[in-house]
CSV table of N, CA and C in Angstrom, one decimal:
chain,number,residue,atom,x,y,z
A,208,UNK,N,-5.3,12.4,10.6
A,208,UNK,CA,-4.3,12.2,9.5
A,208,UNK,C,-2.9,12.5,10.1
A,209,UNK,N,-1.9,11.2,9.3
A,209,UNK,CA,-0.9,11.4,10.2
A,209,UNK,C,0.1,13.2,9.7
A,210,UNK,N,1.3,13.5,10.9
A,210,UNK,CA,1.8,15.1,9.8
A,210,UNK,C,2.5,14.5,8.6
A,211,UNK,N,2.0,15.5,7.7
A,211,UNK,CA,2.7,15.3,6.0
A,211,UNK,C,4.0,16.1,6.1
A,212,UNK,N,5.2,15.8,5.7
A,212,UNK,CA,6.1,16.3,5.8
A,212,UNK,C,5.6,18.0,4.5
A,213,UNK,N,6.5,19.0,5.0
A,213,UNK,CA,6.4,19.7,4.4
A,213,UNK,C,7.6,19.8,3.3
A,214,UNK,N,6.5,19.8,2.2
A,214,UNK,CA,7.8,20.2,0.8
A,214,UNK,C,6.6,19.4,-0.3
A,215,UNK,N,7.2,19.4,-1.2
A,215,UNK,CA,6.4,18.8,-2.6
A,215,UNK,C,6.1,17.5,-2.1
A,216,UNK,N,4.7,17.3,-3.3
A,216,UNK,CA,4.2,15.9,-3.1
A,216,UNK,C,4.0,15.4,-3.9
A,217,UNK,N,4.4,14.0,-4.6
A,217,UNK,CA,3.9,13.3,-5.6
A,217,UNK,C,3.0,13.4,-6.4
A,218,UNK,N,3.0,13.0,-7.7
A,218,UNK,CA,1.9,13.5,-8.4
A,218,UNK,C,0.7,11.8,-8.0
A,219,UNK,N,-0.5,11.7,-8.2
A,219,UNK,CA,-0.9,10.5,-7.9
A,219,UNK,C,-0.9,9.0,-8.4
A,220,UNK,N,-0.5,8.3,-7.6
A,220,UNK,CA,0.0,7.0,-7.8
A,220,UNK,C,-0.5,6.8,-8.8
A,221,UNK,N,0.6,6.0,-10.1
A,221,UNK,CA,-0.1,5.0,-11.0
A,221,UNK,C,-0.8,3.3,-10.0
A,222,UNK,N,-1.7,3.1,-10.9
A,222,UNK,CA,-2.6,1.9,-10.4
A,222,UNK,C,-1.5,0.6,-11.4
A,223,UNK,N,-1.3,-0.5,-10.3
A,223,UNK,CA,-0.4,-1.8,-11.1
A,223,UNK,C,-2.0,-2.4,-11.4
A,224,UNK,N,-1.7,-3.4,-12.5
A,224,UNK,CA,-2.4,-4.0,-13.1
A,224,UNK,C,-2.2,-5.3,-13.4
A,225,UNK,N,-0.7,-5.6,-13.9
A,225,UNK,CA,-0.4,-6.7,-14.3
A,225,UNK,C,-0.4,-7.6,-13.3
A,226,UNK,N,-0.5,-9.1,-12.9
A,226,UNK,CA,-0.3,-10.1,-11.8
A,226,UNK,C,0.8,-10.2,-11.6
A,227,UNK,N,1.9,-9.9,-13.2
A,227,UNK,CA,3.8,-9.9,-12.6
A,227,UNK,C,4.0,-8.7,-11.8
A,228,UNK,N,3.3,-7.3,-11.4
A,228,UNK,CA,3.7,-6.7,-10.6
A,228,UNK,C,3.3,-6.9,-9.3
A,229,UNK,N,2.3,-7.3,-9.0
A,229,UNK,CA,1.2,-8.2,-7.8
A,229,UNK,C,2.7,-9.3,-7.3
A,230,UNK,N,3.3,-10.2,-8.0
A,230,UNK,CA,3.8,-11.1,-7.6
A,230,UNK,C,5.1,-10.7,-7.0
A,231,UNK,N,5.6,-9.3,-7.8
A,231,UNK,CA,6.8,-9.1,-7.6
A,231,UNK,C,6.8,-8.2,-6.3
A,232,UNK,N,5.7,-7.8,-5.9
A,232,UNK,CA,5.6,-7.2,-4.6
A,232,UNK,C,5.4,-8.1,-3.7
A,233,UNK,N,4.7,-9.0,-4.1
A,233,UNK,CA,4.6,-10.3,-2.8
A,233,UNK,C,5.8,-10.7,-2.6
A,234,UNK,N,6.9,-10.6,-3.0
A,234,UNK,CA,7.9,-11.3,-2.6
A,234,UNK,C,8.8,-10.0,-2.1
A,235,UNK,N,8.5,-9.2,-2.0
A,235,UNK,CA,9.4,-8.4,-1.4
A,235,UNK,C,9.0,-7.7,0.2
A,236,UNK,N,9.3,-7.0,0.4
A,236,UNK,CA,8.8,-6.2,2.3
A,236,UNK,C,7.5,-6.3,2.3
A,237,UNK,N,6.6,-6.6,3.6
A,237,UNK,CA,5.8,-6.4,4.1
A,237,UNK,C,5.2,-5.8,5.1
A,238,UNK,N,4.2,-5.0,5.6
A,238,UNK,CA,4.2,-4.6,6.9
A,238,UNK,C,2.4,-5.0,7.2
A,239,UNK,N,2.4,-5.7,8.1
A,239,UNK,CA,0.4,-6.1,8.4
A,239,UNK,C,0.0,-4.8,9.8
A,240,UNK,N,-1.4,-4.7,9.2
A,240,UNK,CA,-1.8,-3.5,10.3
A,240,UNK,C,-2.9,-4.5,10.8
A,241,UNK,N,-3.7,-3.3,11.2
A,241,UNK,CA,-4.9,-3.9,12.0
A,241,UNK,C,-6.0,-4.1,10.7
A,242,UNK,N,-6.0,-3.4,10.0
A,242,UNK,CA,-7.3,-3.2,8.5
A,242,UNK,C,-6.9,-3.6,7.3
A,243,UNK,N,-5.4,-3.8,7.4
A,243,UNK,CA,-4.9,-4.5,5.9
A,243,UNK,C,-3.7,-4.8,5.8
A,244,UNK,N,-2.7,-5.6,5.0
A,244,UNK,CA,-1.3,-5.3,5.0
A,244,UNK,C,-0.8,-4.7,3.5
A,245,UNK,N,0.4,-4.1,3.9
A,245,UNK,CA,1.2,-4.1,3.0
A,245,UNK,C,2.1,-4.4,2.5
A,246,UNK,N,2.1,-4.5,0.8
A,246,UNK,CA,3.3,-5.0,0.1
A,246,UNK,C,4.4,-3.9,-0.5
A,247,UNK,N,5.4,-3.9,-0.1
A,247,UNK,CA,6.1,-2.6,-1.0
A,247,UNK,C,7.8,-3.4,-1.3
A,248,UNK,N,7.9,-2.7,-2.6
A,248,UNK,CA,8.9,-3.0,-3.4
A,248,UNK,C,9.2,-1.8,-3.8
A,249,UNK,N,11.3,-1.8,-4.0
A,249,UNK,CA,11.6,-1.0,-5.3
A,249,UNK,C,11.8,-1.5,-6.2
A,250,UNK,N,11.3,-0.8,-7.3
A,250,UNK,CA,11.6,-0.7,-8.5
A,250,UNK,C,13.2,-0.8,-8.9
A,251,UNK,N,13.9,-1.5,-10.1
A,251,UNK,CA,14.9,-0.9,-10.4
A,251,UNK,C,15.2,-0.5,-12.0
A,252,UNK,N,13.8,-0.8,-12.4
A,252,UNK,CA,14.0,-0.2,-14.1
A,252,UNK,C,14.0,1.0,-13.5
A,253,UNK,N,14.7,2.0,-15.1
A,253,UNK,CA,14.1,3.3,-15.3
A,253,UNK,C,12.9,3.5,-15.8
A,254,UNK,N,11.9,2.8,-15.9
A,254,UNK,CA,10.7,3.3,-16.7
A,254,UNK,C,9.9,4.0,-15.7
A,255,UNK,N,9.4,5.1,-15.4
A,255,UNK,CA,9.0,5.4,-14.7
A,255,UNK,C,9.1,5.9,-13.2
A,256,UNK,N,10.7,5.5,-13.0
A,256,UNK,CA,11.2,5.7,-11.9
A,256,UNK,C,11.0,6.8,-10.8
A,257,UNK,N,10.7,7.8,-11.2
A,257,UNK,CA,9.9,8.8,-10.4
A,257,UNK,C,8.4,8.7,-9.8
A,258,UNK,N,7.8,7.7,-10.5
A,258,UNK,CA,6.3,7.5,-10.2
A,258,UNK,C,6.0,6.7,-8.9
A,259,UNK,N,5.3,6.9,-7.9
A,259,UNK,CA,4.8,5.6,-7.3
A,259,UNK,C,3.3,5.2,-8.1
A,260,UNK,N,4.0,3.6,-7.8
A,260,UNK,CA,2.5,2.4,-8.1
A,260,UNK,C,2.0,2.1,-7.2
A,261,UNK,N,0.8,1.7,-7.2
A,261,UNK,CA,-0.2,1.1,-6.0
A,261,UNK,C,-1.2,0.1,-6.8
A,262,UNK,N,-1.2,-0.7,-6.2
A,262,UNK,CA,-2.5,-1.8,-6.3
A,262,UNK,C,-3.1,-2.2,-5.0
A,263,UNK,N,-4.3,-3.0,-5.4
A,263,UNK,CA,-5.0,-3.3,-4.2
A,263,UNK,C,-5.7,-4.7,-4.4
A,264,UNK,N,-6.0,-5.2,-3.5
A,264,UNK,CA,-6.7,-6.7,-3.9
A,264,UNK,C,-7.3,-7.1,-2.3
A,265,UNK,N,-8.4,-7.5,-2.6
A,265,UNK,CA,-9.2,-8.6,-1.4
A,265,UNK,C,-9.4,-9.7,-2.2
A,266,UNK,N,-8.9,-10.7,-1.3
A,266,UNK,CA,-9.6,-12.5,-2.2
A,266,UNK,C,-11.3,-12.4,-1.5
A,267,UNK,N,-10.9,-13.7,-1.8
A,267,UNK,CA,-12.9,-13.7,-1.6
A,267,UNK,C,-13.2,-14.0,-0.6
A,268,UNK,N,-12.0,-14.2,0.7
A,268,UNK,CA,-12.2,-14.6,2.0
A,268,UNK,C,-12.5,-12.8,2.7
A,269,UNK,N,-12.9,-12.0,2.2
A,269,UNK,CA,-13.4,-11.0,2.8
A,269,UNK,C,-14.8,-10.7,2.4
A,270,UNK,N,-15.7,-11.4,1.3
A,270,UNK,CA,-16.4,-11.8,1.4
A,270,UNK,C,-17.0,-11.5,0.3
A,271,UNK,N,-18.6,-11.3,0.2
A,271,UNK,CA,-18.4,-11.1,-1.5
A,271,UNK,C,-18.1,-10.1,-2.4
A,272,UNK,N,-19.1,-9.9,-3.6
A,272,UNK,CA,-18.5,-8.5,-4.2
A,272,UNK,C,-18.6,-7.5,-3.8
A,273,UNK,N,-19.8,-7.3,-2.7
A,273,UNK,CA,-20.2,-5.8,-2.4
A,273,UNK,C,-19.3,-5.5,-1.4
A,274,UNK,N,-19.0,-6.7,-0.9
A,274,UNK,CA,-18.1,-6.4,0.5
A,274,UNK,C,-16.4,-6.1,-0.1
A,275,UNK,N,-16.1,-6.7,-1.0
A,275,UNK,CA,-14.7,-7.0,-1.5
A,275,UNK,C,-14.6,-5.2,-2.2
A,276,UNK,N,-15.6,-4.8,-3.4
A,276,UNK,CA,-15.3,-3.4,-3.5
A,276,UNK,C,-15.5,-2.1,-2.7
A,277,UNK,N,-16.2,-2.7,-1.3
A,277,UNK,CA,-16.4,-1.8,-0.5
A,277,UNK,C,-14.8,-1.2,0.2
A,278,UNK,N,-14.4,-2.6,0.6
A,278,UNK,CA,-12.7,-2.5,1.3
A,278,UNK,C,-12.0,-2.2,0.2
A,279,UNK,N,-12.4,-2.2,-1.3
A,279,UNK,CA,-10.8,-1.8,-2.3
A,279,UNK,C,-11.2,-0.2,-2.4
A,280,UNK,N,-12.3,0.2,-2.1
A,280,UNK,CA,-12.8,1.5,-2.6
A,280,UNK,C,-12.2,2.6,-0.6
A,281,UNK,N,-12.4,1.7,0.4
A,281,UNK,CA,-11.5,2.1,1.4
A,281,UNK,C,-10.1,2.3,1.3
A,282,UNK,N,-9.4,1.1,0.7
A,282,UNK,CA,-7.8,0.9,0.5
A,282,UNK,C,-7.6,2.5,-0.9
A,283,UNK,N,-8.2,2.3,-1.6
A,283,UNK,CA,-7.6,3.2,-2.3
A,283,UNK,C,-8.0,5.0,-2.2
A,284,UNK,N,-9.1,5.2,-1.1
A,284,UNK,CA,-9.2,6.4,-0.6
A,284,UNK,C,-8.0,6.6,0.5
A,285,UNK,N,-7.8,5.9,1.2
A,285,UNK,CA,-6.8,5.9,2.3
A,285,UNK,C,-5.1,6.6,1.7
A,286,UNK,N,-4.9,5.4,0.2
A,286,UNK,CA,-3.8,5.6,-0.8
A,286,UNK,C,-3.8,6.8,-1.1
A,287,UNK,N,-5.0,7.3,-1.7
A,287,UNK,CA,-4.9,8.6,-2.1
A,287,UNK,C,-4.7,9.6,-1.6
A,288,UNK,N,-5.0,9.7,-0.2
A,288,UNK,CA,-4.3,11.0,1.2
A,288,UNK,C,-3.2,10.5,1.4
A,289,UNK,N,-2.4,8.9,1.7
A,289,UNK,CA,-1.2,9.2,2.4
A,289,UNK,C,-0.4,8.8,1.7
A,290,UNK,N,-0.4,8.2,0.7
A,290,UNK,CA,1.2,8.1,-0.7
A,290,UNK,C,1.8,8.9,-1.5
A,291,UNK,N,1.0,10.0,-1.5
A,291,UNK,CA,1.6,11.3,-2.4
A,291,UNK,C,2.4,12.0,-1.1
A,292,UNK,N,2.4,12.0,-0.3
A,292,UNK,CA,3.2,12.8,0.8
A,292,UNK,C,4.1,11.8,0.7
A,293,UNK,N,3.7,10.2,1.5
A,293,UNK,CA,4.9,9.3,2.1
A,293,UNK,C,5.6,8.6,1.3
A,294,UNK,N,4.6,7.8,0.4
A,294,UNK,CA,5.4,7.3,-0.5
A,294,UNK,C,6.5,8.0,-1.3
A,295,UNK,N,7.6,7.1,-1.5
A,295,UNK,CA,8.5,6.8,-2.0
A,295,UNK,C,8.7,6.7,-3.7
A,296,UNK,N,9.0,7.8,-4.5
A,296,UNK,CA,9.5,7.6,-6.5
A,296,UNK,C,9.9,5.9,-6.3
A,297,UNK,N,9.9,5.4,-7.4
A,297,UNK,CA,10.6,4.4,-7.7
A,297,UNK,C,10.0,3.0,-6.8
A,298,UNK,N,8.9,3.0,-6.3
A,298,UNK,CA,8.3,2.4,-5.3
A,298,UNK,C,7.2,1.5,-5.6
A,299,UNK,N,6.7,0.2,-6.2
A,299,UNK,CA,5.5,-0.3,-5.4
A,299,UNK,C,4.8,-0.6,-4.5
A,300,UNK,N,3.6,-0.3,-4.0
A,300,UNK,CA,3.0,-1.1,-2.8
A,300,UNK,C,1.6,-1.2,-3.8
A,301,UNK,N,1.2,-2.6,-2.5
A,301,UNK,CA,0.2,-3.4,-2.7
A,301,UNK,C,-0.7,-3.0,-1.5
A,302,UNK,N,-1.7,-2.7,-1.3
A,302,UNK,CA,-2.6,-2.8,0.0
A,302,UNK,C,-3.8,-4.0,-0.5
A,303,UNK,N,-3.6,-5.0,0.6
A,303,UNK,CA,-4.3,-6.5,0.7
A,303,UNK,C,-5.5,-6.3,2.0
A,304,UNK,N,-6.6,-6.3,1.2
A,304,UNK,CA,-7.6,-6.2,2.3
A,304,UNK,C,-7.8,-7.1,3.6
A,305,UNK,N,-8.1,-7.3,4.3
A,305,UNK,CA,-7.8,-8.2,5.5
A,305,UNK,C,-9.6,-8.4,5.6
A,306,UNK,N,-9.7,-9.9,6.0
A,306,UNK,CA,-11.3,-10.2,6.2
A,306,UNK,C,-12.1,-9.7,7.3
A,307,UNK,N,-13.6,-9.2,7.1
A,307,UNK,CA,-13.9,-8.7,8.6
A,307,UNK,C,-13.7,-7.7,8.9
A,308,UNK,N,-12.4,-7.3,8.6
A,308,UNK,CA,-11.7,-5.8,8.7
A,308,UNK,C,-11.8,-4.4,8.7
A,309,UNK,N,-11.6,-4.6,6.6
A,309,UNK,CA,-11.3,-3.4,5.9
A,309,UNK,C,-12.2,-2.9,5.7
A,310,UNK,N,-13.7,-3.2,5.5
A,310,UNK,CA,-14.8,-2.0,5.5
A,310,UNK,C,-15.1,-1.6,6.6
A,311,UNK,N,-15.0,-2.1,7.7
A,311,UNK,CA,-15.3,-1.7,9.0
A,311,UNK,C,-14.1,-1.3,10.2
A,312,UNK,N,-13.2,-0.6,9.2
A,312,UNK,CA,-12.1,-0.3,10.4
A,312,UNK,C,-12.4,1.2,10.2
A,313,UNK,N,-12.0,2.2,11.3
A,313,UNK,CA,-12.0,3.7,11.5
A,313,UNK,C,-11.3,4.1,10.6
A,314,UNK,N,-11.6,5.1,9.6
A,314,UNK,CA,-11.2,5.5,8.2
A,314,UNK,C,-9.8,6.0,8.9
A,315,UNK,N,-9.7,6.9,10.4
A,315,UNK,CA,-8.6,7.8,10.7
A,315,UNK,C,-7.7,6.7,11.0
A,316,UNK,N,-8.0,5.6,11.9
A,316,UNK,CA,-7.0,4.8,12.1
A,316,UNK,C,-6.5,4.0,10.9
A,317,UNK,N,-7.1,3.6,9.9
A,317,UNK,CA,-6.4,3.3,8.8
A,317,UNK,C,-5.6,4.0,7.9
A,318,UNK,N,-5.5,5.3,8.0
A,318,UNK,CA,-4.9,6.2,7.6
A,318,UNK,C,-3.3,6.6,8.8
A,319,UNK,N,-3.5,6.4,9.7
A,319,UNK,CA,-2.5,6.1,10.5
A,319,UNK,C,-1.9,4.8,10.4
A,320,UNK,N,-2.6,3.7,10.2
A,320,UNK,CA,-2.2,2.7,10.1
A,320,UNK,C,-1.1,2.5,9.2
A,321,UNK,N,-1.6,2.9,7.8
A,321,UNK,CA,-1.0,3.4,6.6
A,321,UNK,C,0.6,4.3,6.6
A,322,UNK,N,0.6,5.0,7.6
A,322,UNK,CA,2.1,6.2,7.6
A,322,UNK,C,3.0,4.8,8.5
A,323,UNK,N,2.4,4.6,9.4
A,323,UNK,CA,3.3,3.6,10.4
A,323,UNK,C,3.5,2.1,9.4
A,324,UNK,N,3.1,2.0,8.3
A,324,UNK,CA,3.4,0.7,7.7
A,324,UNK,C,4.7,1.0,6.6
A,325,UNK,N,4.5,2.3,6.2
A,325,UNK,CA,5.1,3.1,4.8
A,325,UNK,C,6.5,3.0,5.9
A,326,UNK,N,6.5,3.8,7.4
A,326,UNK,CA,7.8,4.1,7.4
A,326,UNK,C,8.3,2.4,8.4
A,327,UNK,N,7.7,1.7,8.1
A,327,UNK,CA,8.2,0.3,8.5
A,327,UNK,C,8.9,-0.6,7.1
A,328,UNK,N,8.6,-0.3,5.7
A,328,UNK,CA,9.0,-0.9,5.0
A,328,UNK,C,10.2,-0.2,4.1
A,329,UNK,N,10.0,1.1,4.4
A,329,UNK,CA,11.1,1.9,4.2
A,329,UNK,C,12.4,2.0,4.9
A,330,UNK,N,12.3,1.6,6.6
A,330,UNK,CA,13.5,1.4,7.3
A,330,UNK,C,14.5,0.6,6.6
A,331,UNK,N,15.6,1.1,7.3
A,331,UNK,CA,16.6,-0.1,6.7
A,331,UNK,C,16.9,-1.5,6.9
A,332,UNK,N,17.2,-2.5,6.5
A,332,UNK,CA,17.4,-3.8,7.2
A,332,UNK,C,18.6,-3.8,8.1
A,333,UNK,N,18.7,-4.5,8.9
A,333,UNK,CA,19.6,-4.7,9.8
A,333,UNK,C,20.0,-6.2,9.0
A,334,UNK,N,21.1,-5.9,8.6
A,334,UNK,CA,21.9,-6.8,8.0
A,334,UNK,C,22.7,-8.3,9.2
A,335,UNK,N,22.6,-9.6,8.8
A,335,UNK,CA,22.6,-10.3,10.0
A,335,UNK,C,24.0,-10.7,9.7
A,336,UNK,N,25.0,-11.1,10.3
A,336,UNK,CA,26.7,-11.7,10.1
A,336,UNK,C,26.6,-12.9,9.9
């Protein structure tokens, strides 16, 4: 597990549900690992602004049902150790299961995977002239 900074931690992620939140993360930052990618957006209502959201999704190119809730039931054990420390108030991310992958990748390396993706969509943009 990657180090948790020391100080308070999030309370645990609300779960998105609707497909307008799905969509509105797809178009915003991304970071791909080796076991899955991610989608993360900020928020700019106030509803909830302190909370982080998380969703998760495999299409069916990762294979079938047993296989598809095996990698959402990985993605969201993974979420649950490293977003309440890393994640970001005011934040969506999406974790997208990757085919082949996400039930068979090293639980610790996806959990690493996970810190190194958070502080990749959090950096700042280098703005271009």
């Amino acid at each position: 597990m990657p180090e948790a900074p020391s100080g308070p931690t999030l309370p645990h992620p609300q779960i998105l549900r609707k497909r307008a939140d799905f969509l509105r993360a797809a178009r915003a930052g991304r970071a791909h690992t080796d076991a899955f990618t991610l989608q993360a957006r900020q928020r700019n209502d106030s509803s909830a602004a302190g909370l982080v959201r998380v969703g998760y999704t495999c299409s069916k190119k990762v294979g079938n049902a047993v296989a598809r809730n095996r990698a959402k039931r990985r993605l969201r054990a993974v979420a649950a150790e490293v977003l309440p420390q890393l994640g970001q108030p005011g934040w969506d991310y999406v974790l997208i299961g990757r085919p082949g992958v996400t039930a068979t990748h090293p639980f610790d390396a996806m959990l690493k995977d996970l810190a190194r993706a958070l502080e990749k969509v959090h950096r700042p943009r280098e703005r271009k002239a």
